[in-house]
PDB file of C-alpha atoms in Angstrom:
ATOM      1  CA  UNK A   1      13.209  -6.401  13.737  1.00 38.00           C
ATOM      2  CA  UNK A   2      11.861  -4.960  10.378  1.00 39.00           C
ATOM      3  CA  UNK A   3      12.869  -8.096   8.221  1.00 40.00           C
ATOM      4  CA  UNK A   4      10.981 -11.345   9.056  1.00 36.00           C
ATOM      5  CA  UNK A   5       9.458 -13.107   5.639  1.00 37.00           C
ATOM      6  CA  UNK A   6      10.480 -15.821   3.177  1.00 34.00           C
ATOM      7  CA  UNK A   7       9.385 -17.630   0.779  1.00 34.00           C
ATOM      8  CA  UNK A   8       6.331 -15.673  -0.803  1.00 35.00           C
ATOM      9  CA  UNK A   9       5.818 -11.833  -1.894  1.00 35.00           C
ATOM     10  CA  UNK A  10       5.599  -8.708  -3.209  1.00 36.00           C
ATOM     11  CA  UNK A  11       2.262  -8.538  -3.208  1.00 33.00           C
ATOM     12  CA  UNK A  12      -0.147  -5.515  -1.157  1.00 34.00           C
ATOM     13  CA  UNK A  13      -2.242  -2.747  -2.286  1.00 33.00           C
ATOM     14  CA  UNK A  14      -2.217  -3.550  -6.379  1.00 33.00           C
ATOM     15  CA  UNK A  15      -3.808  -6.411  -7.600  1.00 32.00           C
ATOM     16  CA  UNK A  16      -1.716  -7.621 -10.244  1.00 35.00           C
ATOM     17  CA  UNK A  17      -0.022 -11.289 -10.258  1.00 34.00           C
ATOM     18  CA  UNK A  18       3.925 -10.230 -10.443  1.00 34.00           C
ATOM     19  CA  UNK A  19       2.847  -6.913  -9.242  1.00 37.00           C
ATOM     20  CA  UNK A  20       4.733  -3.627  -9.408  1.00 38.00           C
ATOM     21  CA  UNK A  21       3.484  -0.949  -6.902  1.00 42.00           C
ATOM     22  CA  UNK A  22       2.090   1.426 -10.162  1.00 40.00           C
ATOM     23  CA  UNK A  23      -0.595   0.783 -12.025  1.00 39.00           C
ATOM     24  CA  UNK A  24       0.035  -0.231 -15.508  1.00 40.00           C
ATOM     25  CA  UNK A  25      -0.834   0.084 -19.021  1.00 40.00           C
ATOM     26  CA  UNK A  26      -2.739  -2.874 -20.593  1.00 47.00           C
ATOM     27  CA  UNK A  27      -2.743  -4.402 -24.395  1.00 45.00           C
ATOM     28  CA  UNK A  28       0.876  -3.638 -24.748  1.00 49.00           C
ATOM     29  CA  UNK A  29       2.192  -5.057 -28.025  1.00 58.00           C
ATOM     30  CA  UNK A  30       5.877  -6.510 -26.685  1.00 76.00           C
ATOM     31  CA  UNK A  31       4.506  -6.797 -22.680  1.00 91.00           C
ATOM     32  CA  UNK A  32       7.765  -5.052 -21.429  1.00 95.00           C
ATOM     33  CA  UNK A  33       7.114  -2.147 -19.398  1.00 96.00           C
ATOM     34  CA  UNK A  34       9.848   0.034 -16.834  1.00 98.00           C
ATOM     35  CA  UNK A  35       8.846   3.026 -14.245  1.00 97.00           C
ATOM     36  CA  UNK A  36       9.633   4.508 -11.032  1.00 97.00           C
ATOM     37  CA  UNK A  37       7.270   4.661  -7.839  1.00 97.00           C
ATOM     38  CA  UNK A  38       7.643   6.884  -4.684  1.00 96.00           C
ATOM     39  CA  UNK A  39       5.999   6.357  -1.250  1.00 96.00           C
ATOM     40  CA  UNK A  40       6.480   9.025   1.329  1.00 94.00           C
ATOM     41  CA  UNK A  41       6.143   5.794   3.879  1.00 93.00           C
ATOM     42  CA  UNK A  42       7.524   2.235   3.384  1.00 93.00           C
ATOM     43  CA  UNK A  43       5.208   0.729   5.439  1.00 94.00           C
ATOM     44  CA  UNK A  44       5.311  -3.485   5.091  1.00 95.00           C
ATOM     45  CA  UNK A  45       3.138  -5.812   6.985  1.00 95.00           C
ATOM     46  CA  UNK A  46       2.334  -3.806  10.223  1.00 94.00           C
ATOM     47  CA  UNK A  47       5.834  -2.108  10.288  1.00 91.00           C
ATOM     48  CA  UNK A  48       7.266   1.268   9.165  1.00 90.00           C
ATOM     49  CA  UNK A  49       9.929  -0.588   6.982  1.00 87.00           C
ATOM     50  CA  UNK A  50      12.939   2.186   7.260  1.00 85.00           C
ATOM     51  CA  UNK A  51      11.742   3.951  10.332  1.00 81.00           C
ATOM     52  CA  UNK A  52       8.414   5.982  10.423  1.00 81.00           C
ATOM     53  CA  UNK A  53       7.557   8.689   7.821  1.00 81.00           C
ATOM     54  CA  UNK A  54      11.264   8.013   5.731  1.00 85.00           C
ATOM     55  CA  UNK A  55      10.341   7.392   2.005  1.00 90.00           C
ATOM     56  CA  UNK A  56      11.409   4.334  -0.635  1.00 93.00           C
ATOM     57  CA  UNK A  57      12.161   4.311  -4.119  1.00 94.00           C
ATOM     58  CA  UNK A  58      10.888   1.283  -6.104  1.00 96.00           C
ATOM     59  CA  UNK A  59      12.254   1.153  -9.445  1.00 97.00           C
ATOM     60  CA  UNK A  60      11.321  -1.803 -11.720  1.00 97.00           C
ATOM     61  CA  UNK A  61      10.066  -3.526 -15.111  1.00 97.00           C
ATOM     62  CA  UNK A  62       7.958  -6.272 -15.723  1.00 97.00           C
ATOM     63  CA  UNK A  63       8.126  -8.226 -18.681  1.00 96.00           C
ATOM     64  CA  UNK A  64       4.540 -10.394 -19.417  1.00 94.00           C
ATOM     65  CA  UNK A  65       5.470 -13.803 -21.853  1.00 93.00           C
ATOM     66  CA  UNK A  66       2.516 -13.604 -24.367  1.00 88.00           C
ATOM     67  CA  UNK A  67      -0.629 -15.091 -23.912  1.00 88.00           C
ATOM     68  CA  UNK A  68       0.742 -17.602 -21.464  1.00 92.00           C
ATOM     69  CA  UNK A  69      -0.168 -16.036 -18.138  1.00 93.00           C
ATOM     70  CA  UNK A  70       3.777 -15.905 -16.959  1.00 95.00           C
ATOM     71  CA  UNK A  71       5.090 -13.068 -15.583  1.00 96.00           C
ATOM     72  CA  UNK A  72       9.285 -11.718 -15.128  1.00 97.00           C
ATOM     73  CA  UNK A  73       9.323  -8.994 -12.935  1.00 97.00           C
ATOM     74  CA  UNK A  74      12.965  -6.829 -11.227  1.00 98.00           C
ATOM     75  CA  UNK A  75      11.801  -4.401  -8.320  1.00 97.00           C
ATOM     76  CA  UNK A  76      14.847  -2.280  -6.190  1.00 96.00           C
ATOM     77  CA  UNK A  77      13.972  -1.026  -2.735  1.00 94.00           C
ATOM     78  CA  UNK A  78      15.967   1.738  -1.822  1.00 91.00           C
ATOM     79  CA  UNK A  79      14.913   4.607   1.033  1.00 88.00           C
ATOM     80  CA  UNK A  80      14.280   7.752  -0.323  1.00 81.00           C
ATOM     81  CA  UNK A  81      17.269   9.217   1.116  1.00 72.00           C
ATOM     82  CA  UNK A  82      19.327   7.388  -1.532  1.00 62.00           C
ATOM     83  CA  UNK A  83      18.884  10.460  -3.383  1.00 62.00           C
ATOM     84  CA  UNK A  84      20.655  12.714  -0.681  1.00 57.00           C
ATOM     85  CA  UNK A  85      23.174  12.059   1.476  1.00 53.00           C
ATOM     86  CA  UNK A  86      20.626  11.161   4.255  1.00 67.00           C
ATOM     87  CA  UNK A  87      20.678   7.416   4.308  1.00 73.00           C
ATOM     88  CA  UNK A  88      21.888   5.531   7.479  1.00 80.00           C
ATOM     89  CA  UNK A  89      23.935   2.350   8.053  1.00 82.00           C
ATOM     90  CA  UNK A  90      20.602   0.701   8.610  1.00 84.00           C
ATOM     91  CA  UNK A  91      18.521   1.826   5.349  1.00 83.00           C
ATOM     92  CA  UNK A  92      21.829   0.596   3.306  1.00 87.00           C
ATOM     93  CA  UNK A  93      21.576  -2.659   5.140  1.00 89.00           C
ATOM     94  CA  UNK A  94      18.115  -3.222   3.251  1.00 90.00           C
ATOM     95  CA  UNK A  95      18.531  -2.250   0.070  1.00 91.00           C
ATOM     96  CA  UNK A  96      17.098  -4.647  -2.307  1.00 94.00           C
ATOM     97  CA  UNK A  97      17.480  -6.243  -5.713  1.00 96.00           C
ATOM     98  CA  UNK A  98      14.360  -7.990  -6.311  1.00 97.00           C
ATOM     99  CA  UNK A  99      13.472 -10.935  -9.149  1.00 98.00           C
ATOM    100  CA  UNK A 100      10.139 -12.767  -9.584  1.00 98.00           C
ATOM    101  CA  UNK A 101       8.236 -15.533 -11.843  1.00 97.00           C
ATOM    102  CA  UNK A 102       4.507 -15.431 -11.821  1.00 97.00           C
ATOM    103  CA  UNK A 103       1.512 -16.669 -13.532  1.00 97.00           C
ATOM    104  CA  UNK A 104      -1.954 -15.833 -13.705  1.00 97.00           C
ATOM    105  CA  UNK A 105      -5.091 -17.552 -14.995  1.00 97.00           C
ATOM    106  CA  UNK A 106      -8.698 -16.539 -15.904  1.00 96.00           C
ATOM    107  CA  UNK A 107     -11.541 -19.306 -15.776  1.00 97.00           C
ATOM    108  CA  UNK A 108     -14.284 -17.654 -17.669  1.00 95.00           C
ATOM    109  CA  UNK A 109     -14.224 -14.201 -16.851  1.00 93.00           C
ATOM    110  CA  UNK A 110     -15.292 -15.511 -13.492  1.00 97.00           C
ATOM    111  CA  UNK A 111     -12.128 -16.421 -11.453  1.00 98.00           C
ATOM    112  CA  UNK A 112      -8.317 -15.195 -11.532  1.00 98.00           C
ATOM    113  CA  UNK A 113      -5.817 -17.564  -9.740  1.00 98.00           C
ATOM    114  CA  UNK A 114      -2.137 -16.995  -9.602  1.00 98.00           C
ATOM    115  CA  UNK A 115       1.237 -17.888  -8.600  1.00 98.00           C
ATOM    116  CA  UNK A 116       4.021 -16.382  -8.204  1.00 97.00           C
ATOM    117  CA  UNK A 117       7.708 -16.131  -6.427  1.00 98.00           C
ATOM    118  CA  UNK A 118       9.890 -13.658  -5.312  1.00 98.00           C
ATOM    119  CA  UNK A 119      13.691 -13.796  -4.239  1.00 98.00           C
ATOM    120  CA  UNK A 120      14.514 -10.692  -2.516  1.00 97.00           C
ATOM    121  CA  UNK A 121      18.234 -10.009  -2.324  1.00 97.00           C
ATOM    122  CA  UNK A 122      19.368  -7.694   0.312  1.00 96.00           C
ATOM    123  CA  UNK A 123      23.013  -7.627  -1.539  1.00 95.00           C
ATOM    124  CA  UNK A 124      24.561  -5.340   1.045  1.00 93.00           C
ATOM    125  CA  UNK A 125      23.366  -6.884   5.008  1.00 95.00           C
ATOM    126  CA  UNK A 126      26.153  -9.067   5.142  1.00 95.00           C
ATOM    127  CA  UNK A 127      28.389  -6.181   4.663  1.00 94.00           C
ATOM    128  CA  UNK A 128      26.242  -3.986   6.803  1.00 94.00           C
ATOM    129  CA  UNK A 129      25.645  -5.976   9.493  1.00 95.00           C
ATOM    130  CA  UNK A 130      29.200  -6.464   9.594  1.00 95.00           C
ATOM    131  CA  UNK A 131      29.486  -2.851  10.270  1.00 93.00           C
ATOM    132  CA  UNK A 132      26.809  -2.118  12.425  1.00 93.00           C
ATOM    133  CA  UNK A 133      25.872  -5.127  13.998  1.00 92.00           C
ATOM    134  CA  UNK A 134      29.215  -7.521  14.447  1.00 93.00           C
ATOM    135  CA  UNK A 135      27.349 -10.086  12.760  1.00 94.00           C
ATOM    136  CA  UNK A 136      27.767 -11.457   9.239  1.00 95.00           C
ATOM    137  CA  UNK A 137      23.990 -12.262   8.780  1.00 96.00           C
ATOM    138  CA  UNK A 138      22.435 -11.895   5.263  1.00 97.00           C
ATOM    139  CA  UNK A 139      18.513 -10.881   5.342  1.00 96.00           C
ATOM    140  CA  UNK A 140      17.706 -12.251   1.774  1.00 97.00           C
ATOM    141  CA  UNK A 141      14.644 -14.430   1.913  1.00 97.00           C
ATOM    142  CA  UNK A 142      12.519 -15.790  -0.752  1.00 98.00           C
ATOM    143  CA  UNK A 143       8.550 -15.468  -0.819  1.00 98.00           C
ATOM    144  CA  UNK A 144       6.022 -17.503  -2.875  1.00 98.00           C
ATOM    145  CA  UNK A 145       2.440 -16.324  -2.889  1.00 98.00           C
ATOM    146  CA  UNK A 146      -0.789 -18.093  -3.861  1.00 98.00           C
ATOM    147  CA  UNK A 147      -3.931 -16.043  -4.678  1.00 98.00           C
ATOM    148  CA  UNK A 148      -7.704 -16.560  -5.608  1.00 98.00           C
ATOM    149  CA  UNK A 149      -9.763 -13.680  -6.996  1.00 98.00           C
ATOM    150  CA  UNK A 150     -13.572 -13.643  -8.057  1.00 98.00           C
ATOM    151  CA  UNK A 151     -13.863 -11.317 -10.594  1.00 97.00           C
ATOM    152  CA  UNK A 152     -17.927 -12.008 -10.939  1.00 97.00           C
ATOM    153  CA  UNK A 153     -18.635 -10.797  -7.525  1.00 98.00           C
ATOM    154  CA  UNK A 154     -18.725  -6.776  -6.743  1.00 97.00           C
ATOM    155  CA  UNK A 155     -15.397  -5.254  -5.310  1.00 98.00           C
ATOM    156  CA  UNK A 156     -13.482  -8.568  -6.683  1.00 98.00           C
ATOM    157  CA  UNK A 157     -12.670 -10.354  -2.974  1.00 98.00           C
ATOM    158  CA  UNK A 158      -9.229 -11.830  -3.211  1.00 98.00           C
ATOM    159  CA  UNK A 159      -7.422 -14.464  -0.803  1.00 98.00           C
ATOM    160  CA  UNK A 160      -3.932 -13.725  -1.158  1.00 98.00           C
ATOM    161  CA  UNK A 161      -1.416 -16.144   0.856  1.00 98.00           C
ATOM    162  CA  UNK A 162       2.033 -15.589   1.673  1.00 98.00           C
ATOM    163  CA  UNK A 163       5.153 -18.373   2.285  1.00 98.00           C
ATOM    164  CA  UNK A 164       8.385 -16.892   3.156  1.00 98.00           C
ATOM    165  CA  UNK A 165      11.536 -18.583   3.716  1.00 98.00           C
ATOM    166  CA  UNK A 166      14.884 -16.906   5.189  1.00 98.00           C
ATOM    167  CA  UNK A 167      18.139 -17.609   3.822  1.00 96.00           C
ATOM    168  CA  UNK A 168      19.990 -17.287   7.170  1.00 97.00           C
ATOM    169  CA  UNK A 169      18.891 -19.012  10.333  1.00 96.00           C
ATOM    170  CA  UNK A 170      21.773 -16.740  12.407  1.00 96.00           C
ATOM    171  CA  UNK A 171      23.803 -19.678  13.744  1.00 95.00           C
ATOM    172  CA  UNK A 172      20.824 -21.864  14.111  1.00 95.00           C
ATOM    173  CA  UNK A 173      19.151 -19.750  16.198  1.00 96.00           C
ATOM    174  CA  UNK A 174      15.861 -18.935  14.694  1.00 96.00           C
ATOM    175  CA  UNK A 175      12.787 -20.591  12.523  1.00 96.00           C
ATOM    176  CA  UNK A 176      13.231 -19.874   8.724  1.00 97.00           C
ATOM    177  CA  UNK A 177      10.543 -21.467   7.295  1.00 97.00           C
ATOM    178  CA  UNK A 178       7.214 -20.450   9.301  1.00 97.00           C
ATOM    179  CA  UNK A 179       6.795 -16.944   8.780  1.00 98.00           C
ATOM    180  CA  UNK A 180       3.396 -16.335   6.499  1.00 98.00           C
ATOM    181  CA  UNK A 181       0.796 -13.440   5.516  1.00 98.00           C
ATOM    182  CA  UNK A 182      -2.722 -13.697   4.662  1.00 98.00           C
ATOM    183  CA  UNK A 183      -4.506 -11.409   2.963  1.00 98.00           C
ATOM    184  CA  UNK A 184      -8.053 -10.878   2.363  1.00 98.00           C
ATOM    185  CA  UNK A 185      -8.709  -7.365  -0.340  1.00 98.00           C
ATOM    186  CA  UNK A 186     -11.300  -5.801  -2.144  1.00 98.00           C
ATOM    187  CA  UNK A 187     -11.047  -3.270  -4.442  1.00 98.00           C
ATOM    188  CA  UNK A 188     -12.966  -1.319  -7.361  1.00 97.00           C
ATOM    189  CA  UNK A 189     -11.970   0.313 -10.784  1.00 97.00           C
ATOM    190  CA  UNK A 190     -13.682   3.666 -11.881  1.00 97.00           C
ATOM    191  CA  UNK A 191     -12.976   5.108 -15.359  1.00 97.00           C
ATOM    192  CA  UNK A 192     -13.054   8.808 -15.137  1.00 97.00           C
ATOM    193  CA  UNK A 193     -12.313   9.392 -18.336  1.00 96.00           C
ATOM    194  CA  UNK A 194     -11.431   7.771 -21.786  1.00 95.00           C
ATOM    195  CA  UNK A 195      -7.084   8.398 -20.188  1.00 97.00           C
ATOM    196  CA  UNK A 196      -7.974   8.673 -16.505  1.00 98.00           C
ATOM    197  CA  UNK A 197      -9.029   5.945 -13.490  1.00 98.00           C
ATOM    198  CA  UNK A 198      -9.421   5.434 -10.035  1.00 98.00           C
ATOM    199  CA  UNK A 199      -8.954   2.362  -8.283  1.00 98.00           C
ATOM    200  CA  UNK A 200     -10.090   2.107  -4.253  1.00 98.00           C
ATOM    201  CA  UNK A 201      -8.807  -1.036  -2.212  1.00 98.00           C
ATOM    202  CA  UNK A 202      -9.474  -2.257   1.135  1.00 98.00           C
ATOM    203  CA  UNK A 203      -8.029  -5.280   3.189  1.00 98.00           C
ATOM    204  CA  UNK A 204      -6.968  -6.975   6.354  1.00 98.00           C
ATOM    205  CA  UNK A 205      -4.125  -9.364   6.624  1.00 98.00           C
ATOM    206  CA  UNK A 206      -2.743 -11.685   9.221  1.00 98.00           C
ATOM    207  CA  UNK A 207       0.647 -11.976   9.950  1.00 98.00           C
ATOM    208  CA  UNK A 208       2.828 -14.921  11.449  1.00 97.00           C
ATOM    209  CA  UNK A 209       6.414 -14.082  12.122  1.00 97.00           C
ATOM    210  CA  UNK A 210       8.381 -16.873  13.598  1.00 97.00           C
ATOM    211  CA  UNK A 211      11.338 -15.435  12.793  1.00 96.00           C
ATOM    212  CA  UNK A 212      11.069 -12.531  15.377  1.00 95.00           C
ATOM    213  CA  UNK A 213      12.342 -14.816  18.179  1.00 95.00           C
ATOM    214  CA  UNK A 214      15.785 -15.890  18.842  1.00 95.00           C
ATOM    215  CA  UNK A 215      17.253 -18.694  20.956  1.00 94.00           C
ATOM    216  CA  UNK A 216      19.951 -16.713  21.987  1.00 91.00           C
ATOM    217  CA  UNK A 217      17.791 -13.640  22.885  1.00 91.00           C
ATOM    218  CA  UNK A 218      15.356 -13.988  25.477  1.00 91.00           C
ATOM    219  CA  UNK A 219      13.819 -10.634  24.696  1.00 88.00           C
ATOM    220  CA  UNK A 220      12.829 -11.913  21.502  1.00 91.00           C
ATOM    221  CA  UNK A 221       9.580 -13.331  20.857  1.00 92.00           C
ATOM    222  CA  UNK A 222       7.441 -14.565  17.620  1.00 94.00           C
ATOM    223  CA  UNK A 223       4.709 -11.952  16.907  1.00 95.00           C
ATOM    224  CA  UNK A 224       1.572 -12.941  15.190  1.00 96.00           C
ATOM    225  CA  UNK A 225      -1.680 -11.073  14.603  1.00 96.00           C
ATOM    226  CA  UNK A 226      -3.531  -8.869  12.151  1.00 97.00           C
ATOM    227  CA  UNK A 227      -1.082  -6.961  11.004  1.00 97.00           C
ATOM    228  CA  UNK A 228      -2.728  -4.018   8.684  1.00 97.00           C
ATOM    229  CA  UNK A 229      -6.629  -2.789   7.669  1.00 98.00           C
ATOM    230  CA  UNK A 230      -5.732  -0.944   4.629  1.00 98.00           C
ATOM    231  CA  UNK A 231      -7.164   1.500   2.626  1.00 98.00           C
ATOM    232  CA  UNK A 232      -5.778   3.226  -1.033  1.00 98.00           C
ATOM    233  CA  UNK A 233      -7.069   5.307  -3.320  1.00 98.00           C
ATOM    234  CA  UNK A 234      -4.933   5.580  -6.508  1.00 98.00           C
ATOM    235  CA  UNK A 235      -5.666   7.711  -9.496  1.00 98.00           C
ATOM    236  CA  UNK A 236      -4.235   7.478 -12.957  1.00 98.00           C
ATOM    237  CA  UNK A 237      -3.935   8.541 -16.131  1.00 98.00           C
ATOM    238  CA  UNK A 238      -2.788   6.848 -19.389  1.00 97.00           C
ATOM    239  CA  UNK A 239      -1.945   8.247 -22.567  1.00 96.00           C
ATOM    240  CA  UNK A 240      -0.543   5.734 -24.856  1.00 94.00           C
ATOM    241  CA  UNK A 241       2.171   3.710 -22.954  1.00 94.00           C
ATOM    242  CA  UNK A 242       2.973   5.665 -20.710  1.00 97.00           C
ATOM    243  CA  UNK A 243       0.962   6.037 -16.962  1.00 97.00           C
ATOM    244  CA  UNK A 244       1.381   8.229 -14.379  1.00 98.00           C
ATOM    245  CA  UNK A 245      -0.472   7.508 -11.100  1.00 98.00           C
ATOM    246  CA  UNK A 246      -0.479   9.532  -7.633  1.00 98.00           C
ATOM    247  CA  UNK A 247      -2.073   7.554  -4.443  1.00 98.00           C
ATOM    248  CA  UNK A 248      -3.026   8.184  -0.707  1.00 98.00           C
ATOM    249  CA  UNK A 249      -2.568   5.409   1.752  1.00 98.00           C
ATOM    250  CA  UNK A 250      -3.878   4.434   5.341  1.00 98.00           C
ATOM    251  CA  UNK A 251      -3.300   1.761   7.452  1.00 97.00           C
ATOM    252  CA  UNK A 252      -4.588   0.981  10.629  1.00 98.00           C
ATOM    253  CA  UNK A 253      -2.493  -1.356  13.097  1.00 97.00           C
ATOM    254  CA  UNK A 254      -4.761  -3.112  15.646  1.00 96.00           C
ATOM    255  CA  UNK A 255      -2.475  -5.685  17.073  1.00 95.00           C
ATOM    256  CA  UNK A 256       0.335  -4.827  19.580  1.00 92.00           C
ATOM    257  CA  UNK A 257       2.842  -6.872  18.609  1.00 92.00           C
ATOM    258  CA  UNK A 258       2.800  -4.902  15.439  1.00 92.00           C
ATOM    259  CA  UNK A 259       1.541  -1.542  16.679  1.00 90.00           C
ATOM    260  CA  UNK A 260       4.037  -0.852  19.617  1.00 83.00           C
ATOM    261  CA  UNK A 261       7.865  -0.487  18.402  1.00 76.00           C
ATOM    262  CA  UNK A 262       9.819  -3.005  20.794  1.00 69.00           C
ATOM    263  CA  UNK A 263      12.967  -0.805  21.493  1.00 68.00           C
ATOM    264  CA  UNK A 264      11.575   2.467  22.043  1.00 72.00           C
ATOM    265  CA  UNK A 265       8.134   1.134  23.322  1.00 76.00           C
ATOM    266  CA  UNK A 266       5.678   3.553  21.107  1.00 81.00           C
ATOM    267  CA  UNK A 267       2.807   3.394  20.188  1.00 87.00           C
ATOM    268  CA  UNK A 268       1.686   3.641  16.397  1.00 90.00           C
ATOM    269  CA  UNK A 269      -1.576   2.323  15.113  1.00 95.00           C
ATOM    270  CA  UNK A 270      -2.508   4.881  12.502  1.00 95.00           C
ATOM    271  CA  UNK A 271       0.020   5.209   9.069  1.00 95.00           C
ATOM    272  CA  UNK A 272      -0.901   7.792   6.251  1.00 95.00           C
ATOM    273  CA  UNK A 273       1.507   7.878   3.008  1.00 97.00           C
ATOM    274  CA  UNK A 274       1.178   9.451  -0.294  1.00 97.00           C
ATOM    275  CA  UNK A 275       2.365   7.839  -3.835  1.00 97.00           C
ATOM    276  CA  UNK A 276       3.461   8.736  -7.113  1.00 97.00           C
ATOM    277  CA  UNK A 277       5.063   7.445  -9.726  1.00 97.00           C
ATOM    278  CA  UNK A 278       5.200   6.376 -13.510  1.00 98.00           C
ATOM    279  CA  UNK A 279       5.649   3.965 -16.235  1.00 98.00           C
ATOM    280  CA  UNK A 280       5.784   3.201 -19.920  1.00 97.00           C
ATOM    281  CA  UNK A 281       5.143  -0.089 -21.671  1.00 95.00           C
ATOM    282  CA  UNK A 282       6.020  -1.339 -25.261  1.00 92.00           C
TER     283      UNK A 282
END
């Protein structure tokens, strides 16, 4: 229910081709940088991703090639309870080793298009859903996003689109290769300070997932509408390479095939979450 997308991702709330969920240092001399976010909310396309108000973990490090515009980029997903001894069956099931290739162009300070794809590897769901679900299904799916930005308008407006593709159809009983997310964002940089920033960003996005419905299940059924108006405010502070950044979140959910959970039937339109996190780059 939580895990429909393939082949094309990461992407939401920063606007950075190969993008991390912190903000980042720029002019880095090597282009390797490593840090550690925190949101108090995983909240994905419409969804509370682990369950509402249960936190994730997103370690990575991004590594930019030169002056080439590519991009390497690791990201983990792990619910906050990792930490504890809190986390279920079902937030082990999604835990996530994440690798992706992007590239990013600028056409005369005027346009930014990019590129980019993303495998996400859900290394234990076979073994989970052995456990949990007497199934041997395995949730990986790969995503590959296209995006458009116009950096000479006000607020930047950027198309983002979203291909994902599953690596398991379960028996041949669902689509694997139809699920997509569009995104539409603007957002704005203020510079507080000579160290410190804030960044606001607004968007809507559309969501398409085919892979909600199952042959075998007649409960089942593909959802599809707009998915998440978001809102994030995200201040930080650099001082040398290293950034720390803290960030409040909202999301409204207006469609119901996104709003209304289908086993217990609730109702959830409105998501807050906080962030923190930080980072240092060589």
């Amino acid at each position: 229910m939580k895990k429909t997308a393939a082949w094309c991702a990461a992407l939401i709330v920063a606007m950075t081709i190969i993008s991390v969920p912190g903000i980042q240092a720029e002019g880095r001399a090597i282009g390797l940088s490593a840090g550690l976010d925190y949101f108090s909310n995983y909240f994905w396309r419409g969804v509370d991703y682990y369950g509402e108000n249960r936190g994730v973990i997103f370690p990575f490090v991004n590594l930019e090639l030169g002056q080439t515009g590519l991009s390497l980029g690791y990201l983990g997903e792990y619910s906050s309870e990792v930490a504890g001894d809190g986390a279920t069956d079902s937030d082990k099931l999604w835990y996530g080793a994440d690798f992706g290739i992007g590239f990013s162009y600028t056409i005369a300070e005027a346009v930014t298009i990019g590129a980019k794809v993303w495998y996400y590897w859900y290394y234990n769901s076979v073994d989970q859903n052995k456990k949990i679900n007497a199934n041997d299904h395995d949730e990986s799916f790969a995503t590959g996003t296209v995006s458009l930005a116009v950096d000479a308008l006000p607020l930047t407006p950027t198309i983002i689109y979203n291909h994902d593709y599953y690596i398991d159809d379960y028996e041949g009983t669902r689509e694997t290769d139809e699920d997509f997310y569009v995104q539409f964002q603007l957002s704005h940089a203020f510079q507080l300070t000579a160290e410190a920033a804030l960044k606001l960003t607004a968007g809507i996005a559309y969501y398409n997932q085919a892979t909600a419905e199952l042959e075998n299940d007649p409960s089942s059924k593909k959802k599809k509408g707009i998915s998440d108006v978001t809102a994030a405010a995200d201040i930080s502070v650099t001082v040398g390479g290293a950034v720390i950044h803290g960030s409040l979140n909202y999301a409204y959910v207006p469609d119901e095939d996104w709003y209304r959970d289908a086993t217990t039937g609730i109702a959830n339109k409105h998501h807050w979450w906080s962030g923190f996190g930080a980072s240092y780059a060589l």
